[in-house]
Amino acid sequence: HNKSIRDKSNRELSDIRKLIAKELENKLIKSLKKLGMPNVRFKIIFDQCEPSVNGIDKVKFMFSANPGFPLEPLSETASGGEKSRVLLAIKAIFSSFDQTNLLIFDEIDSGVSGSVSSYVAKLLHELSLHRQVFCVTHQPLIAAFADNHFSFKKSVINGNTISKLTNLEQIPDRQKELALLAGGEIVEA
């Protein structure tokens, strides 16, 4: 009797997951296109597995960023920047449900153009309204959205690598750093 209750619950859970997966696929593809992946394909595949506390579904995220490439597991085929953008898109979609207080993104903007950078910046800004977001970036468009800025510099002194983190508290210091990121002096930038 317990087994039949478990099996019924597992089937119901699996059906709900499959419905939500379709919705997630569509929202994710829409967001990833805005995040600079115009040819992205994303599919959630369900394989049945032995019943456990997590149900009967083995879930796989299948991904392809480029035309002519087959859908393959996200974990094996996506670059670091692509994985970061998928994570950003998922976090943005689930932000109203997710209670995570801290998000860290490392060079989420690598290889993206200016128009995509502003969409990334907008998503990061929205996420930061209800949680703390740390973002390592070289893009002035993205850095400009931040409430606080830190400059990270590495130098070699007598054969030793020294790292220095500076809190840029004053507006002119922030402007100067953003100008340097933009590739010029303050006047040009």
Short mmCIF file of C-alpha atoms in Angstrom, two decimals:
data_model
loop_
_atom_site.label_atom_id
_atom_site.label_comp_id
_atom_site.label_asym_id
_atom_site.label_seq_id
_atom_site.Cartn_x
_atom_site.Cartn_y
_atom_site.Cartn_z
CA HIS A 1 0.00 0.00 0.00
CA ASN A 2 2.85 2.42 0.89
CA LYS A 3 4.55 1.51 -2.39
CA SER A 4 1.46 2.46 -4.42
CA ILE A 5 1.17 5.80 -2.57
CA ARG A 6 4.88 6.44 -3.25
CA ASP A 7 4.51 5.52 -6.94
CA LYS A 8 1.44 7.77 -7.34
CA SER A 9 3.25 10.68 -5.62
CA ASN A 10 6.32 10.13 -7.81
CA ARG A 11 4.22 10.16 -11.00
CA GLU A 12 2.47 13.37 -9.92
CA LEU A 13 5.80 15.01 -9.06
CA SER A 14 7.25 13.92 -12.41
CA ASP A 15 4.26 15.35 -14.33
CA ILE A 16 4.55 18.69 -12.49
CA ARG A 17 8.31 18.81 -13.19
CA LYS A 18 7.72 18.19 -16.91
CA LEU A 19 5.16 21.01 -17.11
CA ILE A 20 7.44 23.47 -15.31
CA ALA A 21 10.42 22.31 -17.42
CA LYS A 22 8.66 23.41 -20.64
CA GLU A 23 7.99 26.84 -19.15
CA LEU A 24 11.59 27.10 -17.89
CA GLU A 25 12.98 26.10 -21.30
CA ASN A 26 11.02 28.88 -23.03
CA LYS A 27 11.90 31.58 -20.48
CA LEU A 28 15.55 30.53 -20.43
CA ILE A 29 15.92 30.56 -24.22
CA LYS A 30 14.31 34.01 -24.38
CA SER A 31 16.68 35.36 -21.70
CA LEU A 32 19.80 33.69 -23.14
CA LYS A 33 19.12 35.24 -26.55
CA LYS A 34 19.18 38.66 -24.85
CA LEU A 35 22.39 37.56 -23.09
CA GLY A 36 24.22 37.26 -26.41
CA MET A 37 23.40 33.71 -27.50
CA PRO A 38 21.16 34.25 -30.56
CA ASN A 39 21.29 30.59 -31.68
CA VAL A 40 20.94 28.97 -28.27
CA ARG A 41 19.00 25.76 -27.84
CA PHE A 42 18.13 24.40 -24.41
CA LYS A 43 16.15 21.31 -23.49
CA ILE A 44 15.44 19.54 -20.22
CA ILE A 45 15.55 15.76 -20.58
CA PHE A 46 13.96 13.40 -18.06
CA ASP A 47 15.20 9.84 -17.61
CA GLN A 48 13.46 7.54 -15.16
CA CYS A 49 15.56 6.26 -12.28
CA GLU A 50 15.02 4.16 -9.17
CA PRO A 51 12.55 5.81 -6.77
CA SER A 52 14.24 7.91 -4.07
CA VAL A 53 13.35 10.83 -1.80
CA ASN A 54 13.84 13.04 -4.90
CA GLY A 55 11.32 11.11 -7.00
CA ILE A 56 11.83 9.02 -10.14
CA ASP A 57 13.41 11.63 -12.41
CA LYS A 58 17.01 11.97 -13.48
CA VAL A 59 17.08 15.45 -14.99
CA LYS A 60 19.60 16.60 -17.60
CA PHE A 61 20.05 20.12 -18.99
CA MET A 62 20.90 19.85 -22.69
CA PHE A 63 22.50 22.85 -24.38
CA SER A 64 23.89 24.12 -27.66
CA ALA A 65 25.03 27.71 -28.22
CA ASN A 66 26.01 27.39 -31.88
CA PRO A 67 24.20 26.33 -35.05
CA GLY A 68 25.25 22.92 -36.37
CA PHE A 69 26.21 21.61 -32.93
CA PRO A 70 23.98 18.96 -31.34
CA LEU A 71 22.37 19.36 -27.94
CA GLU A 72 24.77 18.02 -25.34
CA PRO A 73 24.84 18.11 -21.53
CA LEU A 74 25.31 21.70 -20.36
CA SER A 75 28.05 20.67 -17.92
CA GLU A 76 30.16 19.16 -20.73
CA THR A 77 29.60 21.52 -23.63
CA ALA A 78 29.16 25.08 -22.31
CA SER A 79 32.11 27.41 -21.81
CA GLY A 80 32.66 29.08 -18.44
CA GLY A 81 31.06 32.33 -19.64
CA GLU A 82 28.08 30.44 -21.11
CA LYS A 83 27.55 28.52 -17.87
CA SER A 84 27.68 31.80 -15.92
CA ARG A 85 25.06 33.36 -18.21
CA VAL A 86 22.81 30.29 -17.94
CA LEU A 87 23.13 30.54 -14.15
CA LEU A 88 22.36 34.27 -14.24
CA ALA A 89 19.26 33.65 -16.39
CA ILE A 90 18.05 30.82 -14.11
CA LYS A 91 18.66 32.92 -10.98
CA ALA A 92 16.76 35.84 -12.54
CA ILE A 93 13.81 33.57 -13.44
CA PHE A 94 13.65 32.05 -9.95
CA SER A 95 14.62 35.18 -8.02
CA SER A 96 11.15 35.65 -6.57
CA PHE A 97 11.24 32.14 -5.01
CA ASP A 98 14.94 31.80 -4.22
CA GLN A 99 16.02 32.85 -0.73
CA THR A 100 19.77 32.86 -1.50
CA ASN A 101 21.36 35.91 0.13
CA LEU A 102 24.65 35.97 -1.77
CA LEU A 103 25.50 35.46 -5.45
CA ILE A 104 29.02 35.60 -6.91
CA PHE A 105 29.61 35.92 -10.66
CA ASP A 106 33.14 35.70 -12.05
CA GLU A 107 33.56 37.37 -15.45
CA ILE A 108 30.00 36.52 -16.47
CA ASP A 109 30.41 39.02 -19.31
CA SER A 110 33.41 37.43 -21.05
CA GLY A 111 32.98 37.63 -24.82
CA VAL A 112 29.76 39.68 -24.83
CA SER A 113 29.05 42.85 -26.79
CA GLY A 114 28.00 46.24 -25.44
CA SER A 115 24.24 45.79 -25.93
CA VAL A 116 24.39 42.40 -24.20
CA SER A 117 26.50 43.91 -21.41
CA SER A 118 23.75 46.34 -20.55
CA TYR A 119 21.21 43.48 -20.36
CA VAL A 120 23.60 41.52 -18.10
CA ALA A 121 24.04 44.64 -15.96
CA LYS A 122 20.26 45.12 -15.72
CA LEU A 123 19.73 41.49 -14.61
CA LEU A 124 22.55 41.75 -12.04
CA HIS A 125 21.06 45.01 -10.74
CA GLU A 126 17.60 43.42 -10.39
CA LEU A 127 19.11 40.47 -8.50
CA SER A 128 20.99 42.86 -6.20
CA LEU A 129 17.80 44.53 -5.00
CA HIS A 130 17.03 41.61 -2.66
CA ARG A 131 20.41 39.97 -2.08
CA GLN A 132 24.12 40.72 -2.15
CA VAL A 133 25.76 40.27 -5.55
CA PHE A 134 29.52 40.21 -6.13
CA CYS A 135 30.61 40.48 -9.73
CA VAL A 136 34.17 40.31 -11.09
CA THR A 137 34.14 42.18 -14.39
CA HIS A 138 36.29 44.02 -16.92
CA GLN A 139 33.25 45.68 -18.51
CA PRO A 140 32.70 49.32 -17.49
CA LEU A 141 29.02 49.05 -18.52
CA ILE A 142 28.47 46.33 -15.93
CA ALA A 143 30.70 47.83 -13.23
CA ALA A 144 28.87 51.16 -13.51
CA PHE A 145 25.67 49.56 -12.17
CA ALA A 146 27.32 48.54 -8.89
CA ASP A 147 26.67 50.27 -5.58
CA ASN A 148 30.26 49.65 -4.43
CA HIS A 149 33.50 49.20 -6.36
CA PHE A 150 36.77 47.50 -5.54
CA SER A 151 39.90 47.55 -7.66
CA PHE A 152 42.01 44.39 -7.78
CA LYS A 153 45.61 44.69 -8.95
CA LYS A 154 48.40 42.12 -9.20
CA SER A 155 52.06 43.04 -9.34
CA VAL A 156 55.36 41.20 -9.13
CA ILE A 157 57.86 42.50 -6.58
CA ASN A 158 61.24 40.74 -6.23
CA GLY A 159 59.84 37.61 -7.92
CA ASN A 160 56.76 37.46 -5.68
CA THR A 161 53.21 38.08 -6.91
CA ILE A 162 51.42 40.60 -4.72
CA SER A 163 47.65 41.12 -4.93
CA LYS A 164 46.07 44.36 -3.74
CA LEU A 165 42.35 44.98 -3.21
CA THR A 166 41.29 48.62 -2.85
CA ASN A 167 37.83 49.81 -1.83
CA LEU A 168 37.04 52.73 -4.15
CA GLU A 169 34.99 54.83 -1.75
CA GLN A 170 35.16 58.22 -3.49
CA ILE A 171 33.22 58.98 -6.69
CA PRO A 172 36.32 60.35 -8.54
CA ASP A 173 38.21 57.10 -7.77
CA ARG A 174 35.31 55.07 -9.17
CA GLN A 175 35.12 57.28 -12.26
CA LYS A 176 38.86 56.94 -12.85
CA GLU A 177 38.70 53.12 -12.57
CA LEU A 178 35.68 52.92 -14.91
CA ALA A 179 37.54 55.15 -17.36
CA LEU A 180 40.57 52.83 -17.23
CA LEU A 181 38.27 49.84 -17.87
CA ALA A 182 36.83 51.68 -20.87
CA GLY A 183 40.39 51.94 -22.19
CA GLY A 184 41.24 55.56 -21.75
CA GLU A 185 41.88 58.46 -19.52
CA ILE A 186 38.97 60.09 -17.69
CA VAL A 187 38.39 62.75 -20.38
CA GLU A 188 38.01 60.31 -23.32
CA ALA A 189 36.01 57.77 -21.31
#
